[in-house]
mmCIF file of C-alpha atoms in Angstrom:
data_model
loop_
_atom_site.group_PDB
_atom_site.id
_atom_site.type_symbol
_atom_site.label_atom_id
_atom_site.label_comp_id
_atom_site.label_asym_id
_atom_site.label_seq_id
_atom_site.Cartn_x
_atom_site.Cartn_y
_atom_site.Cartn_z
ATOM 1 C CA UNK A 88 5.117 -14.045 9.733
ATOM 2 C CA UNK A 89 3.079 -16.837 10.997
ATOM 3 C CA UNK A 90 1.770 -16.912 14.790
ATOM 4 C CA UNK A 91 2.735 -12.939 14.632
ATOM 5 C CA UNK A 92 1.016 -11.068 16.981
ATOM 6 C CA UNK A 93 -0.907 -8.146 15.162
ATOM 7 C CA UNK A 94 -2.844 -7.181 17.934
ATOM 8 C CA UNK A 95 0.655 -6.698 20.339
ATOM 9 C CA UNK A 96 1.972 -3.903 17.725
ATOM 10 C CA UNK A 97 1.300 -0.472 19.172
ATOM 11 C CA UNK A 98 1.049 1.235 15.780
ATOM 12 C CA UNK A 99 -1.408 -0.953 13.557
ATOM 13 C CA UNK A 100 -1.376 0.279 9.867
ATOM 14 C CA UNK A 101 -2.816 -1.449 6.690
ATOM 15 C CA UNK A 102 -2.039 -0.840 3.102
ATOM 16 C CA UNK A 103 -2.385 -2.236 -0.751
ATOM 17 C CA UNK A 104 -0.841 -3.586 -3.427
ATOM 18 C CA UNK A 105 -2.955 -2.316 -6.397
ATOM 19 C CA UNK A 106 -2.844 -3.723 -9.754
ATOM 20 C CA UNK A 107 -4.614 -3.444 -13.331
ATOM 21 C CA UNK A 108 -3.560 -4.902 -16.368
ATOM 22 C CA UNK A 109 -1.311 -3.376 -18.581
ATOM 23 C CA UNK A 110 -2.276 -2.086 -22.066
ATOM 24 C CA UNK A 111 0.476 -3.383 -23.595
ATOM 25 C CA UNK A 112 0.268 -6.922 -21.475
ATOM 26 C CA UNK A 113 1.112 -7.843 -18.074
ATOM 27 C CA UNK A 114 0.417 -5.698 -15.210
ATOM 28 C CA UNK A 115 0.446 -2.515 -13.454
ATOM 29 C CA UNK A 116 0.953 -1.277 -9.715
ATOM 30 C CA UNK A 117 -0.223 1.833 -8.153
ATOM 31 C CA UNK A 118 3.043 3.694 -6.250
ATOM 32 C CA UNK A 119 2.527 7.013 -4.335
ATOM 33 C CA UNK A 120 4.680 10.136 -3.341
ATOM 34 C CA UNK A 121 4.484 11.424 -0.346
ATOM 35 C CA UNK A 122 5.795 14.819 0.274
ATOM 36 C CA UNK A 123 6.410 15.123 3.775
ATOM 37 C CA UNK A 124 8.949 12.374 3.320
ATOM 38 C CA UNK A 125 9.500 12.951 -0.340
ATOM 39 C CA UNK A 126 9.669 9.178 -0.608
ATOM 40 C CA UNK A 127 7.799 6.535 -2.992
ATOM 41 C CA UNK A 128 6.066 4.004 -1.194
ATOM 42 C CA UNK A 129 2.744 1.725 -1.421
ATOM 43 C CA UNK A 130 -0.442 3.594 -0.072
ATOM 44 C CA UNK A 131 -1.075 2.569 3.479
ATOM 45 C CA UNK A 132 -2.360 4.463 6.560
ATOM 46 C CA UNK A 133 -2.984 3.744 10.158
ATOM 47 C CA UNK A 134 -6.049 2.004 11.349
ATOM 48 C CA UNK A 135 -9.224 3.776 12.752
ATOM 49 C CA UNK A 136 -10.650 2.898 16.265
ATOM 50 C CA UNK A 137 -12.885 0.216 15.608
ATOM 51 C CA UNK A 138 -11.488 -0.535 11.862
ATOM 52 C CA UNK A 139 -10.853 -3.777 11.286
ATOM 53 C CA UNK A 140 -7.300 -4.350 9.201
ATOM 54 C CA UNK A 141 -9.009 -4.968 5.893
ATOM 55 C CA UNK A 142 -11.368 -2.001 6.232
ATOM 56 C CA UNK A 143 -8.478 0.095 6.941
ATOM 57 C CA UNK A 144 -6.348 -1.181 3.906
ATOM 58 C CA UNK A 145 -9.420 -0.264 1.289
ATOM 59 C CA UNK A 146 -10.176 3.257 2.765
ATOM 60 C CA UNK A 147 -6.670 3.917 2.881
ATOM 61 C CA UNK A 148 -6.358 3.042 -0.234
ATOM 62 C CA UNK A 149 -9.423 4.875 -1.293
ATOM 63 C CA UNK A 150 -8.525 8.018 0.468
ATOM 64 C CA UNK A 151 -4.418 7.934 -1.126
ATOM 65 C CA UNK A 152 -5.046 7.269 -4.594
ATOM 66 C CA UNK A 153 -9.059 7.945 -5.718
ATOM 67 C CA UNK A 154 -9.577 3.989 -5.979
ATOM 68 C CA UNK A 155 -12.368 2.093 -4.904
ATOM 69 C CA UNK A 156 -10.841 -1.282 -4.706
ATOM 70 C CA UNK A 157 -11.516 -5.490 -4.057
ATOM 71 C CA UNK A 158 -9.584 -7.191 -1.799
ATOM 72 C CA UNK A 159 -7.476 -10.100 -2.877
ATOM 73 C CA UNK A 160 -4.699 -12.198 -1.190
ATOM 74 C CA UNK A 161 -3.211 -11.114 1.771
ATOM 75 C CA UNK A 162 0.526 -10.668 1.387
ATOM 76 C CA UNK A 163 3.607 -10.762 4.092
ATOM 77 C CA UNK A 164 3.118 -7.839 6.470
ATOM 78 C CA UNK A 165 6.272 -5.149 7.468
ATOM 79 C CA UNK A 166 6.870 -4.992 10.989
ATOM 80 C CA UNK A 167 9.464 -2.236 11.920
ATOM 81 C CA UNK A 168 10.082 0.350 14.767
ATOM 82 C CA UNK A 169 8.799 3.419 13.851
ATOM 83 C CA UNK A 170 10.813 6.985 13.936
ATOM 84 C CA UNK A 171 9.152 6.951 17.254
ATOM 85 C CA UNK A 172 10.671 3.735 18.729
ATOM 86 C CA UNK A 173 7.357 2.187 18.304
ATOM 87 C CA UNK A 174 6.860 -1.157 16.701
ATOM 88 C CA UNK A 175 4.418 -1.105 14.016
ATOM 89 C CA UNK A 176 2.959 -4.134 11.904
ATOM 90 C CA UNK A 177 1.758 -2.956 8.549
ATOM 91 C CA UNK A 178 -0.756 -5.666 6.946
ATOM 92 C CA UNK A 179 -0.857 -5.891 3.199
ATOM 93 C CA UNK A 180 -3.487 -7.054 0.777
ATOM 94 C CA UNK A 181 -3.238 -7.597 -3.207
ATOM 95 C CA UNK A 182 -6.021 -5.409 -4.478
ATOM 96 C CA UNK A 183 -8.277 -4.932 -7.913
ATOM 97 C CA UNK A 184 -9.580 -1.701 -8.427
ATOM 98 C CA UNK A 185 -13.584 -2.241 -9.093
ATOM 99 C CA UNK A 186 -12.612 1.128 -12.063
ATOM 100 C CA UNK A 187 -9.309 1.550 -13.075
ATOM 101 C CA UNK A 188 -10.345 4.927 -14.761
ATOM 102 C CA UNK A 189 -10.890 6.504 -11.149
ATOM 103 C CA UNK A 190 -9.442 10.248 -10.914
ATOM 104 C CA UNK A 191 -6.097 10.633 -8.591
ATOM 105 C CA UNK A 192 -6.307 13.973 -7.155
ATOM 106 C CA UNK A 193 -3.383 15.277 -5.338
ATOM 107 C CA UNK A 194 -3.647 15.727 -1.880
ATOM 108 C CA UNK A 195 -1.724 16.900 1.624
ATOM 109 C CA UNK A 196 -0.512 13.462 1.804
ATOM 110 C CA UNK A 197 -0.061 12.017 -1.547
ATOM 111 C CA UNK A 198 0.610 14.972 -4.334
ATOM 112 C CA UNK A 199 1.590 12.203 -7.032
ATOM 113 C CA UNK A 200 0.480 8.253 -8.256
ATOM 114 C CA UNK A 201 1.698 6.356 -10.814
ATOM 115 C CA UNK A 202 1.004 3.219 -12.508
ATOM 116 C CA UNK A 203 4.067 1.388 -13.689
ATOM 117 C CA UNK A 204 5.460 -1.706 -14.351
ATOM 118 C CA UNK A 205 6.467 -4.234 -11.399
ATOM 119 C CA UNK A 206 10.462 -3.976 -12.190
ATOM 120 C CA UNK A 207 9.469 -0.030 -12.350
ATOM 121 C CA UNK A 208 7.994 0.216 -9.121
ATOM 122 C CA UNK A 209 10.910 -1.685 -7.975
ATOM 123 C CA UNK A 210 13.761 0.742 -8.861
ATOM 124 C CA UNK A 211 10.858 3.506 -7.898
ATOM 125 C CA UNK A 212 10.187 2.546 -4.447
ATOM 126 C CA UNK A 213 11.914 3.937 -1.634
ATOM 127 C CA UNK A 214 12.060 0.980 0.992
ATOM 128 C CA UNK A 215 13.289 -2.558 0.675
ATOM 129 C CA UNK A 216 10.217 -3.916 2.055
ATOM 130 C CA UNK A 217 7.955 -2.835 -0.406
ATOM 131 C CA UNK A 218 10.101 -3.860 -2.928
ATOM 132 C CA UNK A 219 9.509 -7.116 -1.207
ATOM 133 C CA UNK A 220 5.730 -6.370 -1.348
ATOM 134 C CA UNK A 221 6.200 -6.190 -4.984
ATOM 135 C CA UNK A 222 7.960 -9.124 -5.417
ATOM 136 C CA UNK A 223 5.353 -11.153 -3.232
ATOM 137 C CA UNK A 224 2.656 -9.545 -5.447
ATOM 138 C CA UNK A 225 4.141 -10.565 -8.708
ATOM 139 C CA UNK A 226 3.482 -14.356 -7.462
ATOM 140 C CA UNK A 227 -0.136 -13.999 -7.311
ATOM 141 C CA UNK A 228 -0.466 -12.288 -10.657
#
């Protein structure tokens, strides 16, 4: 959304698109559950005073799914109003993972991952708009 105002959203949140490539050719993209909404969605989290949007996309990242990752491409950010009535802008980057073999360990927020194809996550993933994320991804790789 060019000449969107990031700063203006009262809920700032940043997130990842993570991908490896697939044994068996093309790619793969991380997708997490998360129980208190029982829903399958990208990891993302909200950022940390002082956090800039990028450092707040890799720890979330890091903290949701075990993966120490590299930033690529930004990609379209969500903006929505949150079950709150807040609007929140969540900012989206294409990411590598520096080792794919990291360990996922379930946690309170995430108690699943899996990697799976794009038109998996897809048909996985519970929102429209990171379906688009996935879609937008697929052009960069």
């Amino acid at each position: 959304m060019p000449g969107m105002d990031y700063e203006a959203a009262e809920v700032k949140a940043s997130g990842g698109v993570v991908w490896r490539p697939a044994v068996a050719g093309g790619v793969e993209l991380a997708v997490v559950h998360r129980p208190r909404y029982d829903d399958w969605s990208l990891p993302k989290g909200k950022l940390d005073a002082g956090e800039s949007w990028e450092q707040a996309a890799l720890r979330e990242v890091d903290e949701e799914v075990g993966l120490a990752c590299r930033l690529g491409p930004e990609l379209p950010p969500v903006a929505y109003t949150d079950n709150k009535g807040r609007a929140k802008v969540v900012r989206y980057w294409l990411m590598e993972p520096q080792d794919a073999r990291a360990d996922f360990t379930p946690n309170d927020e995430v108690d699943a991952m899996r990697w799976v194809d794009p038109g998996t996550a897809a048909e996985l993933l519970s929102y429209p708009h990171d379906v688009a994320l996935v879609r937008a991804a697929q052009e960069h790789l």
